[in-house]
Tab-separated table of C-alpha atoms in Angstrom:
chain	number	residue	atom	x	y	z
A	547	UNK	CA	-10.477	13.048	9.579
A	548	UNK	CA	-13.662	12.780	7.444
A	549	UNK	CA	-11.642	10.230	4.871
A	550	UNK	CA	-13.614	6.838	5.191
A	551	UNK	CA	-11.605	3.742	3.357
A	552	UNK	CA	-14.954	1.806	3.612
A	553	UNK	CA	-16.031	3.321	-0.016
A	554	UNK	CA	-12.811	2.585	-1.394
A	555	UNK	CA	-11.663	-0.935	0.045
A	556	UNK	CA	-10.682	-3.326	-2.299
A	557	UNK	CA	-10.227	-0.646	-5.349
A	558	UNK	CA	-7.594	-1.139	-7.938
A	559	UNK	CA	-5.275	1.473	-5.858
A	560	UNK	CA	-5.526	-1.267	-2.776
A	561	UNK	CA	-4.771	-4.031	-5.438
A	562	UNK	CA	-1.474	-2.243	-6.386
A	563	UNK	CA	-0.476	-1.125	-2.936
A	564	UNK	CA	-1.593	-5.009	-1.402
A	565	UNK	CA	0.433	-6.551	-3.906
A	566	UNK	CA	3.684	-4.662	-3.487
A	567	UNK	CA	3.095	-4.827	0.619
A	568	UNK	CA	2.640	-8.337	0.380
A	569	UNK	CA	5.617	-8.908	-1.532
A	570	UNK	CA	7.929	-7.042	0.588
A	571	UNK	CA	6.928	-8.661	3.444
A	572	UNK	CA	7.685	-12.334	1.914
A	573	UNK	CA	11.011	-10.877	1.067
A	574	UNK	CA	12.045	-9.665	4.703
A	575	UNK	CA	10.982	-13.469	5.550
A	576	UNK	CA	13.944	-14.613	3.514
A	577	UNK	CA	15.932	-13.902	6.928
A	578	UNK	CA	15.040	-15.964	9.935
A	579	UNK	CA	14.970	-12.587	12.226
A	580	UNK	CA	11.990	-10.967	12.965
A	581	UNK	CA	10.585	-7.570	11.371
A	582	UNK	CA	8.431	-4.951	12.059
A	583	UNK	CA	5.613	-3.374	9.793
A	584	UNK	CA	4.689	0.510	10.437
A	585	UNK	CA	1.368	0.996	9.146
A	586	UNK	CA	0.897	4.830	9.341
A	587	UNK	CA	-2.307	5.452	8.299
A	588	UNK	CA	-4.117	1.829	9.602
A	589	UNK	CA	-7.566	2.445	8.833
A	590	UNK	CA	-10.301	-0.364	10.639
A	591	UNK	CA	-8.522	-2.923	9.349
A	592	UNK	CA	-10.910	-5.165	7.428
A	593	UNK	CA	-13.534	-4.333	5.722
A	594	UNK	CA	-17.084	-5.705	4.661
A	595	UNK	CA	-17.771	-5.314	1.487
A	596	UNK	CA	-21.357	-5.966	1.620
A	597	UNK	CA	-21.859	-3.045	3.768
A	598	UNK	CA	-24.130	0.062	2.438
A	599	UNK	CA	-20.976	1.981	1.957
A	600	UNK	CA	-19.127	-0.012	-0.215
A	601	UNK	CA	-21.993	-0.985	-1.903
A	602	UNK	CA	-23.000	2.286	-3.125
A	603	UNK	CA	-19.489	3.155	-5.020
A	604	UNK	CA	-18.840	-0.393	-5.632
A	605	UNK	CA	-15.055	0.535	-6.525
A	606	UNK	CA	-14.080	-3.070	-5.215
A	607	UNK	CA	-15.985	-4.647	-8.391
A	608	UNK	CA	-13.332	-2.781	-10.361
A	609	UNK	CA	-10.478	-3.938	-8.088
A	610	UNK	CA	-10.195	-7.122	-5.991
A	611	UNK	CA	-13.694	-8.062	-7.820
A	612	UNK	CA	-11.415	-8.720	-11.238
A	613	UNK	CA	-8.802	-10.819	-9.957
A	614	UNK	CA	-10.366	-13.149	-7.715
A	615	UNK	CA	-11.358	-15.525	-10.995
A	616	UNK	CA	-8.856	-14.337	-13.515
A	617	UNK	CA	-6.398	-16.395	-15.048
A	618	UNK	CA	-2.937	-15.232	-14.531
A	619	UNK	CA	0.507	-17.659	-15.911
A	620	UNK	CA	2.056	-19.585	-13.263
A	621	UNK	CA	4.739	-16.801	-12.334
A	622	UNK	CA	2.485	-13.756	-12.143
A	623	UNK	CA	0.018	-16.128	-10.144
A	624	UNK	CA	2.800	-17.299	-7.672
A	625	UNK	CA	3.823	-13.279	-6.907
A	626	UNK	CA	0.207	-12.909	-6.211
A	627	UNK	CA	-0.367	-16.186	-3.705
A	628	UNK	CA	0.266	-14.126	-0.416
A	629	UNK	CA	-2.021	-11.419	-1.630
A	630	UNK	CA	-4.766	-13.535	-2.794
A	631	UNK	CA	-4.360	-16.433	-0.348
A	632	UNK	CA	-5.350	-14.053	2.408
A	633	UNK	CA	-8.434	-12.527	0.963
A	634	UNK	CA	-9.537	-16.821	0.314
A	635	UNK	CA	-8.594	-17.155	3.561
A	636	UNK	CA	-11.230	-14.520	4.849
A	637	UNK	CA	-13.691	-15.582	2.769
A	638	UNK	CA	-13.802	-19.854	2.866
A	639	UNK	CA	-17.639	-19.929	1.694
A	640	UNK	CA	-16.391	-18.548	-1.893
A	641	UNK	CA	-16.905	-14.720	-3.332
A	642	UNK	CA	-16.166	-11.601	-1.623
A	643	UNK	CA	-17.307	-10.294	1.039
A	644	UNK	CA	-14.256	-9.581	3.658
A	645	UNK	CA	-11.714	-7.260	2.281
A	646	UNK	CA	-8.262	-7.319	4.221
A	647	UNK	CA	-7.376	-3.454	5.122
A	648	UNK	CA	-3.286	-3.073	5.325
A	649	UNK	CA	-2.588	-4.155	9.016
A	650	UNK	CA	-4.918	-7.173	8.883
A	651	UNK	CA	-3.133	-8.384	5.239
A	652	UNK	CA	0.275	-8.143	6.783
A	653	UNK	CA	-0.497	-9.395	9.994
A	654	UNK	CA	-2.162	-12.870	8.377
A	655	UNK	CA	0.865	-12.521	6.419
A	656	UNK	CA	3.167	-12.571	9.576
A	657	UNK	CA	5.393	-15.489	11.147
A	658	UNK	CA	5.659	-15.545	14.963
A	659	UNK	CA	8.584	-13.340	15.376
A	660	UNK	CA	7.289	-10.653	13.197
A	661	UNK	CA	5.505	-7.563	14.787
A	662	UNK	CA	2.709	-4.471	13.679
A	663	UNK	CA	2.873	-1.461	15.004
A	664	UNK	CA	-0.941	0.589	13.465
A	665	UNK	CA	-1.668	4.221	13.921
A	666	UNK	CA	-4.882	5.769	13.658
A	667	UNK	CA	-6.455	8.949	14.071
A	668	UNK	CA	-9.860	8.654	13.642
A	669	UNK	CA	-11.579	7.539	17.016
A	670	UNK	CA	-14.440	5.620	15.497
A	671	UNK	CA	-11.554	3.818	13.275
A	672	UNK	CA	-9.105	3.499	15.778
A	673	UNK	CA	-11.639	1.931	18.260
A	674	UNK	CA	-12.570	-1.106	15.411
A	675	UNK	CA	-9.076	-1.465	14.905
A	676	UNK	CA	-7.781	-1.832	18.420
A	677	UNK	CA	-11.117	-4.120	18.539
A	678	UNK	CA	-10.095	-6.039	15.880
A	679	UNK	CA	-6.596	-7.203	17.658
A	680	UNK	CA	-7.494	-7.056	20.811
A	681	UNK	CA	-5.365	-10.077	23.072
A	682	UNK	CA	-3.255	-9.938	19.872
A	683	UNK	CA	0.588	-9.616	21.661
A	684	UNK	CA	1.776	-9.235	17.649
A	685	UNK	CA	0.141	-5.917	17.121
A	686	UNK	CA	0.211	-2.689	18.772
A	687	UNK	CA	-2.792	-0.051	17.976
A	688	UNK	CA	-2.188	3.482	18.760
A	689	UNK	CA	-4.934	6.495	18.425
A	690	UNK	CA	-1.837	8.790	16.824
A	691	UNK	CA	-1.615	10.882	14.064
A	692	UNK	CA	-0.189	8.508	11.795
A	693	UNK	CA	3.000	11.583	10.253
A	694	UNK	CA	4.356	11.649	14.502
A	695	UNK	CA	4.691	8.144	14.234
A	696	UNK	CA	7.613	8.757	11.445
A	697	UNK	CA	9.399	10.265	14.254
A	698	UNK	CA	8.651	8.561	17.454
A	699	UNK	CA	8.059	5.323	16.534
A	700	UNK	CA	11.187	4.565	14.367
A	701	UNK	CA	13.893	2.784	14.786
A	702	UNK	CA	11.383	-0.374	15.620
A	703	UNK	CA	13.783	-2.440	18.279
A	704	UNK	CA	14.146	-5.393	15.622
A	705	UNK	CA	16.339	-3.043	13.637
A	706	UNK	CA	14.375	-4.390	10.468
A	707	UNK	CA	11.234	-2.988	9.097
A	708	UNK	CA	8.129	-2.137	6.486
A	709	UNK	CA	7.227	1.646	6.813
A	710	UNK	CA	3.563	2.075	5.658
A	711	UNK	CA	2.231	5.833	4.609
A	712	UNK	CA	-0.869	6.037	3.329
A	713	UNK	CA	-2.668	9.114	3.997
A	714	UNK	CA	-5.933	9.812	2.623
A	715	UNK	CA	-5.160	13.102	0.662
A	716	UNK	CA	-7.436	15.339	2.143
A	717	UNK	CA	-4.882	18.205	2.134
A	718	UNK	CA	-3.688	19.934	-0.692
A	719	UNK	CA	0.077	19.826	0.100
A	720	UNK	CA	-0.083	15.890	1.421
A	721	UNK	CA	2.363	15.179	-1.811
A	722	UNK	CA	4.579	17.810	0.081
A	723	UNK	CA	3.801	16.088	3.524
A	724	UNK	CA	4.937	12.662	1.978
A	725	UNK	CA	7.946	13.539	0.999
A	726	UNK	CA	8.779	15.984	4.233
A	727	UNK	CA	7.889	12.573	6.618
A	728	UNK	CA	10.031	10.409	4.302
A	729	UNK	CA	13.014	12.770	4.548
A	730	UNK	CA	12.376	12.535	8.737
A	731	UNK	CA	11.766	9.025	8.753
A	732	UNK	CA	14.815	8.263	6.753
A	733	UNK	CA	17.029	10.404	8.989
A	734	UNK	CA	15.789	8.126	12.185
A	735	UNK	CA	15.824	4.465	10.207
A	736	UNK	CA	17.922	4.343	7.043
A	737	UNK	CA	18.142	0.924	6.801
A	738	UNK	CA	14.233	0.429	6.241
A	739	UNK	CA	11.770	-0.094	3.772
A	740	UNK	CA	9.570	2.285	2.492
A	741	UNK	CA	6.815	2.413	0.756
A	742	UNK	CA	4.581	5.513	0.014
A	743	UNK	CA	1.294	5.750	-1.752
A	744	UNK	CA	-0.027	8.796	-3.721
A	745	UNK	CA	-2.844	9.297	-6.086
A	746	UNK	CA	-2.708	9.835	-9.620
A	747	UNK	CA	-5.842	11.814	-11.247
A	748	UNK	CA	-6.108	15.375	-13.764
A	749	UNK	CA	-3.691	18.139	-11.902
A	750	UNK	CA	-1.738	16.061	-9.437
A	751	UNK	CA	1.594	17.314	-9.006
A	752	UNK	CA	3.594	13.980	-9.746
A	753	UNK	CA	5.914	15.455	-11.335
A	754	UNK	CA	7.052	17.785	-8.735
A	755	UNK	CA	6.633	15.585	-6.178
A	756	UNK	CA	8.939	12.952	-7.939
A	757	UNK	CA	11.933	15.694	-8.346
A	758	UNK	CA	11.063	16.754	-4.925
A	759	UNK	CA	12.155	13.229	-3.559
A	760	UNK	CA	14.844	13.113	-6.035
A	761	UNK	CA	16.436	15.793	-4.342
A	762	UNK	CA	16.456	13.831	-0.859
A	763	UNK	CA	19.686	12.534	-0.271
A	764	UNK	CA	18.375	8.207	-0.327
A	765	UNK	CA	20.151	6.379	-2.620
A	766	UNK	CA	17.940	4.177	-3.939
A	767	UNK	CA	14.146	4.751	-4.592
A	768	UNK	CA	12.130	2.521	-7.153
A	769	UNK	CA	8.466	4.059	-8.197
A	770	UNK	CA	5.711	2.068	-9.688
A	771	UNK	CA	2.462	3.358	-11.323
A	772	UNK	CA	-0.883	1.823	-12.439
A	773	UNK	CA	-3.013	4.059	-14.072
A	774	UNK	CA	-6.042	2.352	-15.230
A	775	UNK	CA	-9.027	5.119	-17.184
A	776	UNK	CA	-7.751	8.627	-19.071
A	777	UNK	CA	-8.568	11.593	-17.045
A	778	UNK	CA	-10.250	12.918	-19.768
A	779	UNK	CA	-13.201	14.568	-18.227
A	780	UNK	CA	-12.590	12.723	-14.631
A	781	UNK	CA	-11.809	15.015	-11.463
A	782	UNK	CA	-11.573	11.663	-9.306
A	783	UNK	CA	-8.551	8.956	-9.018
A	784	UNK	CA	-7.491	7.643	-12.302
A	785	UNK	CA	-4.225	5.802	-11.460
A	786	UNK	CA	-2.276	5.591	-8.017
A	787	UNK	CA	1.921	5.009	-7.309
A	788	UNK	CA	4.089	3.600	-4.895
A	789	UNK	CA	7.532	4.646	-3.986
A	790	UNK	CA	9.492	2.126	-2.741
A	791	UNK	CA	12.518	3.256	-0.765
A	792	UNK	CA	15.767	0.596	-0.107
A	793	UNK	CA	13.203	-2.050	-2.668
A	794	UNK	CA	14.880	-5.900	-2.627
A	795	UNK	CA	16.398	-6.327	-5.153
A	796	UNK	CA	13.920	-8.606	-6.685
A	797	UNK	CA	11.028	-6.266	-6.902
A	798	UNK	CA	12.007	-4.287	-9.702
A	799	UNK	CA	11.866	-7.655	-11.913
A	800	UNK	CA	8.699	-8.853	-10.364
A	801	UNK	CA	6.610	-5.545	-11.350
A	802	UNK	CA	7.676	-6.150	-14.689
A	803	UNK	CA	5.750	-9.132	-14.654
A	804	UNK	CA	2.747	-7.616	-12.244
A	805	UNK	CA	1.955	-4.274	-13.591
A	806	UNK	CA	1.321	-5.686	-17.328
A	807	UNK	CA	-0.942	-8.182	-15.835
A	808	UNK	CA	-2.902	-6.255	-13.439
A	809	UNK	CA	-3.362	-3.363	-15.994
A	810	UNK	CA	-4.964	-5.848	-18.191
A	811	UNK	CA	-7.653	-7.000	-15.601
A	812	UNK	CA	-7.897	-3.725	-13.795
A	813	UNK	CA	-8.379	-1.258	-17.132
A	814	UNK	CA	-11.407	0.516	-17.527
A	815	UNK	CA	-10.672	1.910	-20.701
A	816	UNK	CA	-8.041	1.849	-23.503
A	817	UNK	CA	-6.104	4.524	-21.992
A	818	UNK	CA	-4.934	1.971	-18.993
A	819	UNK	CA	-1.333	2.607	-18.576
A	820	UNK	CA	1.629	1.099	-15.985
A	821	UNK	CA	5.052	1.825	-15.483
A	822	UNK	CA	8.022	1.331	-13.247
A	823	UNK	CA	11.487	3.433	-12.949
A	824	UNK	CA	14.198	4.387	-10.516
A	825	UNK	CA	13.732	7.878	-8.866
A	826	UNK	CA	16.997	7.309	-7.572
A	827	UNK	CA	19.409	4.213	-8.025
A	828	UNK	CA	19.491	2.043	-10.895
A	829	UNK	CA	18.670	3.555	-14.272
A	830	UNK	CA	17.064	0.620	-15.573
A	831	UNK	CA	12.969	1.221	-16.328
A	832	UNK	CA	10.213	-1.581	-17.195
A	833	UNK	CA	8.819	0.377	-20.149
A	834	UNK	CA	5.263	1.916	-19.674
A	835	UNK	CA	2.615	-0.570	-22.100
């Protein structure tokens, strides 16, 4: 409850986790039937990045701040149109100042038959949010602790679906948490995507949290990781995942060609790192660089 995305929006962990979500939403539009994005942990939705708070970390100059200008090759610029399109799109005067939160990306992202559902705790948050799509008959904001919705919000009645969870790691056993509401979630809605963000900085317990979701019985779960300073003397975020449950089968060969390029324009040091493998499923792994 005291977690505030303002100071954060637009950081290289919402690159990474903007990308992928945009990405799997372009592949659910493959099929003319509509979906239905679950954003767990919504946030306000969009964010100014000229605001006091985001000024005074400035963590978007290090994240959306490097790509707006950079010069990707025609394929890696192509995955990145939705994504990029969208933050153009809510600022036409040039720069940055809007940053799109997860709910407002998707929903710009959307086609008329496709649906959000947004959860948020926070009452301040949840009151900008519900403001923000207010008369909006494709979204549905509810104040709700974003883990219940894992359980009473899924199946979504279009039988296809995006699950969001993104909690803010406030809690010590939130890697525990994750993998607890994915193994709920699952149970309810098999058949949908997943995708689940964690941090990565000195002491995190990735590597029990990976075996931990290894041990769920879900066939196939694809994990990608941007890691972009050493944690050398750093007690904040260095790097931040994704784990993609039931991925298209596409994605594994389009992070092969997004992680190299965003870890060159997102590294802060030489230490910058990426790296994609199956937790479950295939065995096949894009090689960390």
């Amino acid at each position: 409850m005291n977690y505030r995305h303002i100071y954060h929006a637009g950081n290289f962990a919402d690159v990474l986790k903007h990308v992928v979500l945009a990405r799997l939403i372009r592949y659910m539009q493959k099929k003319d039937g509509g979906f239905r994005v679950l954003d767990t942990h919504a946030g306000i939705g969009l964010y100014d990045l000229s605001l006091e708070e985001a000024q005074k970390t400035g963590e978007w100059l290090d994240g959306i701040g490097k790509l707006m200008e950079a010069d990707f090759g025609p394929q890696v610029s192509e995955l990145l149109e939705p994504y990029l399109s969208a933050i153009r799109e809510l600022n036409p005067e040039g720069g940055i100042r809007f940053y799109p939160g997860s709910p407002k990306l998707a929903r710009m992202l959307f086609r008329p038959q496709d649906r959000l559902s947004a959860m948020e705790l926070h009452p301040e948050d949840y009151v900008r949010l519900h403001r923000l799509f207010e008369g909006d008959h494709h979204a549905r904001i509810t104040e709700l602790d974003g883990w219940l919705a894992l359980g009473a919000h899924l199946p979504p009645k279009e039988k296809r679906g995006i699950v969001l969870v993104d909690p803010p790691f406030e809690e010590e056993d939130e890697y525990q948490r994750l993998a607890e509401g994915l193994e709920k979630a699952y149970r309810r809605f098999p058949g949908g995507t997943y995708c689940l963000w964690y941090p990565l900085k000195k002491g995190a317990p990735i590597k029990e949290f990976h075996e931990t979701l290894q041990a769920l019985d879900i066939p196939k779960m694809l994990c990608a990781e941007l890691t972009v300073r050493s944690d050398r003397g750093i007690t904040g975020l260095t790097g931040s995942g994704l784990v993609i449950v039931n991925p298209p089968f596409t994605l594994k060969d389009e992070l092969h060609q997004l992680l190299p390029a965003l870890k060159d324009h997102l590294a802060q040091d030489r230490f910058a790192s990426h790296r994609a493998f199956w937790l479950r499923g295939e065995n096949k792994a894009v090689k960390d660089d």
